[in-house]
CSV table of C-alpha atoms in Angstrom, one decimal:
chain,number,residue,atom,x,y,z
V,1,MET,CA,-53.5,0.4,14.2
V,2,ARG,CA,-52.4,0.9,10.5
V,3,LEU,CA,-50.2,3.8,11.5
V,4,THR,CA,-48.5,1.7,14.2
V,5,GLY,CA,-47.9,-1.1,11.7
V,6,LEU,CA,-46.5,1.3,9.1
V,7,LEU,CA,-44.2,2.8,11.7
V,8,LEU,CA,-43.0,-0.6,12.8
V,9,ALA,CA,-42.4,-1.7,9.2
V,10,LEU,CA,-40.3,1.5,8.6
V,11,MET,CA,-38.3,0.9,11.7
V,12,LEU,CA,-37.5,-2.7,10.6
V,13,LEU,CA,-36.7,-1.7,7.0
V,14,PHE,CA,-34.6,1.4,7.8
V,15,PRO,CA,-32.9,0.9,11.2
V,16,ALA,CA,-29.9,3.1,10.1
V,17,PHE,CA,-32.2,6.2,10.3
V,18,LEU,CA,-32.8,5.5,14.0
V,19,GLN,CA,-29.1,5.6,15.0
V,20,ALA,CA,-27.2,8.9,15.4
V,21,LYS,CA,-24.1,9.1,13.2
V,22,SER,CA,-20.8,10.4,14.4
V,23,PRO,CA,-18.8,12.9,12.4
V,24,GLU,CA,-16.4,10.2,11.5
V,25,GLN,CA,-19.1,7.9,10.2
V,26,VAL,CA,-20.5,10.8,8.1
V,27,LYS,CA,-17.1,11.7,6.7
V,28,SER,CA,-16.4,8.0,6.0
V,29,ALA,CA,-19.6,7.8,4.0
V,30,PHE,CA,-18.8,11.1,2.2
V,31,LEU,CA,-15.3,9.9,1.3
V,32,PHE,CA,-16.6,6.6,0.0
V,33,GLN,CA,-19.4,8.2,-2.0
V,34,THR,CA,-17.2,10.9,-3.4
V,35,ALA,CA,-14.9,8.2,-4.8
V,36,LYS,CA,-17.8,6.8,-6.8
V,37,PHE,CA,-18.0,10.0,-8.8
V,38,ILE,CA,-14.3,10.2,-9.7
V,39,GLU,CA,-12.5,8.4,-12.6
V,40,PHE,CA,-9.0,7.6,-11.5
V,41,PRO,CA,-6.6,7.0,-14.3
V,42,LYS,CA,-4.6,4.3,-12.5
V,43,VAL,CA,-7.6,2.2,-11.5
V,44,ASN,CA,-7.7,0.4,-14.9
V,45,ASN,CA,-4.4,-1.3,-14.1
V,46,LYS,CA,-5.2,-2.1,-10.5
V,47,GLN,CA,-7.3,-4.6,-8.7
V,48,ALA,CA,-8.7,-2.1,-6.1
V,49,VAL,CA,-9.3,1.6,-5.4
V,50,THR,CA,-6.8,2.4,-2.7
V,51,PHE,CA,-7.6,4.7,0.2
V,52,CYS,CA,-4.5,5.7,2.1
V,53,PHE,CA,-4.7,6.8,5.8
V,54,TYR,CA,-2.2,7.8,8.4
V,55,ASP,CA,-4.3,6.0,11.0
V,56,VAL,CA,-6.4,2.9,10.3
V,57,GLU,CA,-7.1,2.1,14.0
V,58,HIS,CA,-9.3,5.1,14.6
V,59,GLY,CA,-11.7,7.4,12.8
V,60,ILE,CA,-12.4,7.3,9.1
V,61,GLY,CA,-9.5,4.9,8.3
V,62,GLU,CA,-10.9,2.3,10.8
V,63,LEU,CA,-14.4,2.6,9.4
V,64,LEU,CA,-13.4,2.0,5.8
V,65,LYS,CA,-11.0,-0.8,6.8
V,66,ASP,CA,-13.7,-2.5,8.7
V,67,ASN,CA,-15.9,-2.4,5.5
V,68,SER,CA,-13.5,-4.0,3.1
V,69,ASN,CA,-16.4,-5.6,1.2
V,70,LEU,CA,-17.3,-2.2,-0.3
V,71,LYS,CA,-16.9,-1.7,-4.0
V,72,ILE,CA,-16.7,1.3,-6.3
V,73,ASN,CA,-17.9,0.6,-9.8
V,74,ASN,CA,-17.5,-3.1,-9.2
V,75,ILE,CA,-13.9,-2.6,-8.1
V,76,PRO,CA,-13.1,-3.5,-4.4
V,77,ILE,CA,-11.7,-0.9,-2.1
V,78,GLU,CA,-8.4,-1.3,-0.2
V,79,THR,CA,-7.3,0.7,2.8
V,80,VAL,CA,-3.6,1.2,3.4
V,81,LEU,CA,-1.8,2.5,6.4
V,82,ILE,CA,0.9,4.9,5.4
V,83,ASP,CA,3.8,6.3,7.5
V,84,LYS,CA,4.7,9.9,7.7
V,85,LYS,CA,8.3,8.9,6.9
V,86,GLN,CA,7.5,7.3,3.6
V,87,GLN,CA,8.6,9.1,0.5
V,88,ILE,CA,5.8,11.1,-1.0
V,89,SER,CA,6.6,9.9,-4.6
V,90,GLU,CA,6.3,6.3,-3.4
V,91,LEU,CA,2.9,6.9,-1.9
V,92,SER,CA,1.5,8.6,-5.1
V,93,ARG,CA,2.1,5.3,-7.0
V,94,PHE,CA,-0.3,3.3,-4.9
V,95,CYS,CA,-2.7,5.8,-3.3
V,96,ASP,CA,-5.8,6.8,-5.3
V,97,ILE,CA,-7.2,8.8,-2.4
V,98,THR,CA,-5.1,10.0,0.6
V,99,TYR,CA,-7.0,11.3,3.6
V,100,ILE,CA,-5.2,13.7,5.9
V,101,ASP,CA,-7.2,14.5,9.1
V,102,GLU,CA,-7.1,17.9,10.6
V,103,THR,CA,-4.7,17.0,13.4
V,104,MET,CA,-2.0,16.0,10.9
V,105,GLU,CA,-2.6,18.7,8.2
V,106,ASP,CA,0.1,21.1,9.4
V,107,ASP,CA,2.8,18.3,9.6
V,108,ILE,CA,1.9,16.7,6.2
V,109,ILE,CA,0.6,19.4,3.9
V,110,PRO,CA,3.9,21.0,3.2
V,111,LEU,CA,5.5,17.7,2.3
V,112,TRP,CA,2.5,16.3,0.3
V,113,ILE,CA,1.1,19.1,-1.8
V,114,ASP,CA,4.2,20.2,-3.7
V,115,THR,CA,5.2,16.6,-4.5
V,116,THR,CA,2.0,14.6,-4.8
V,117,SER,CA,1.2,13.1,-8.1
V,118,LEU,CA,-1.7,14.8,-9.9
V,119,ASN,CA,-3.3,11.3,-10.1
V,120,THR,CA,-3.8,11.2,-6.3
V,121,LEU,CA,-6.9,12.8,-4.7
V,122,THR,CA,-5.9,14.5,-1.5
V,123,VAL,CA,-8.7,14.9,1.0
V,124,GLY,CA,-8.5,17.0,4.2
V,125,GLU,CA,-10.8,18.4,6.8
V,126,SER,CA,-10.4,22.2,6.6
V,127,ILE,CA,-10.5,25.2,4.3
V,128,ASN,CA,-6.8,25.7,5.3
V,129,PHE,CA,-6.1,22.3,3.6
V,130,LEU,CA,-7.6,23.7,0.4
V,131,GLU,CA,-5.6,26.9,0.6
V,132,LYS,CA,-2.4,25.0,0.9
V,133,GLY,CA,-3.1,22.9,-2.2
V,134,GLY,CA,-5.4,20.1,-1.2
V,135,VAL,CA,-8.1,19.0,-3.7
V,136,VAL,CA,-11.1,18.1,-1.5
V,137,SER,CA,-12.0,18.9,2.0
V,138,LEU,CA,-14.8,17.5,4.3
V,139,VAL,CA,-15.5,20.5,6.5
V,140,GLN,CA,-17.7,20.3,9.5
V,141,GLU,CA,-19.9,23.4,9.8
V,142,GLY,CA,-22.1,23.2,12.9
V,143,ASN,CA,-23.7,19.7,12.8
V,144,LYS,CA,-23.2,19.3,9.0
V,145,ILE,CA,-20.4,18.1,6.9
V,146,ARG,CA,-19.8,20.0,3.7
V,147,LEU,CA,-17.8,18.9,0.6
V,148,TYR,CA,-15.5,21.6,-0.6
V,149,ILE,CA,-13.3,21.4,-3.8
V,150,ASN,CA,-10.3,23.4,-4.7
V,151,LYS,CA,-11.1,24.3,-8.4
V,152,GLN,CA,-7.5,25.1,-9.3
V,153,GLN,CA,-6.1,21.9,-8.0
V,154,LEU,CA,-8.9,19.9,-9.5
V,155,LEU,CA,-8.2,21.4,-13.0
V,156,ARG,CA,-4.5,20.4,-12.6
V,157,SER,CA,-5.4,16.8,-11.6
V,158,GLY,CA,-5.2,13.7,-13.7
V,159,PHE,CA,-8.7,12.4,-12.7
V,160,LYS,CA,-12.2,13.3,-13.9
V,161,VAL,CA,-15.0,14.3,-11.6
V,162,GLN,CA,-18.5,13.7,-12.6
V,163,SER,CA,-20.8,16.8,-12.8
V,164,ARG,CA,-23.2,15.2,-10.2
V,165,LEU,CA,-20.4,15.5,-7.6
V,166,LEU,CA,-19.6,19.1,-8.6
V,167,ALA,CA,-23.3,20.1,-8.3
V,168,VAL,CA,-23.4,19.2,-4.6
V,169,SER,CA,-20.0,20.7,-3.7
V,170,LYS,CA,-18.9,24.1,-2.6
V,171,PHE,CA,-15.8,25.6,-4.2
V,172,HIS,CA,-12.9,27.3,-2.6
V,173,PRO,CA,-11.6,29.8,-3.6
V,174,ASN,CA,-14.8,31.0,-5.2
């Protein structure tokens, strides 16, 4: 009887553990949690930490847009839809984090990487993204999502990453 009561109490207190998470939900959580361990130089002058996406109707962009009450270090988040045709220099002025999903990497990486402000965290979904100059990648390996960081780009960037995030990350190239 006690075991049944304990199990019922756990199910009521932690219902999220009972639901399977999609890769998009896991990546969304990774992206949000990653931002908590980064100090963005532009945030001091802004009212929100800005996540920029090429799609806010599906996937990770939709998930963060639907949770607009989230905060990072007591600063609200904002999700912004960006257009492929926008000038890259314009985007770097208001994007703290720009997420580029794997389906768009080949179209966008050549434009973004060479001209993106070093104050913008670029996040992709593949090792190829890191090889072409992206800073962070959320790579799916089997049924796990792993956080990879491009050390060279990180050292060139204008933001600081806390050691706790570095401790749980893999680096590419090694």
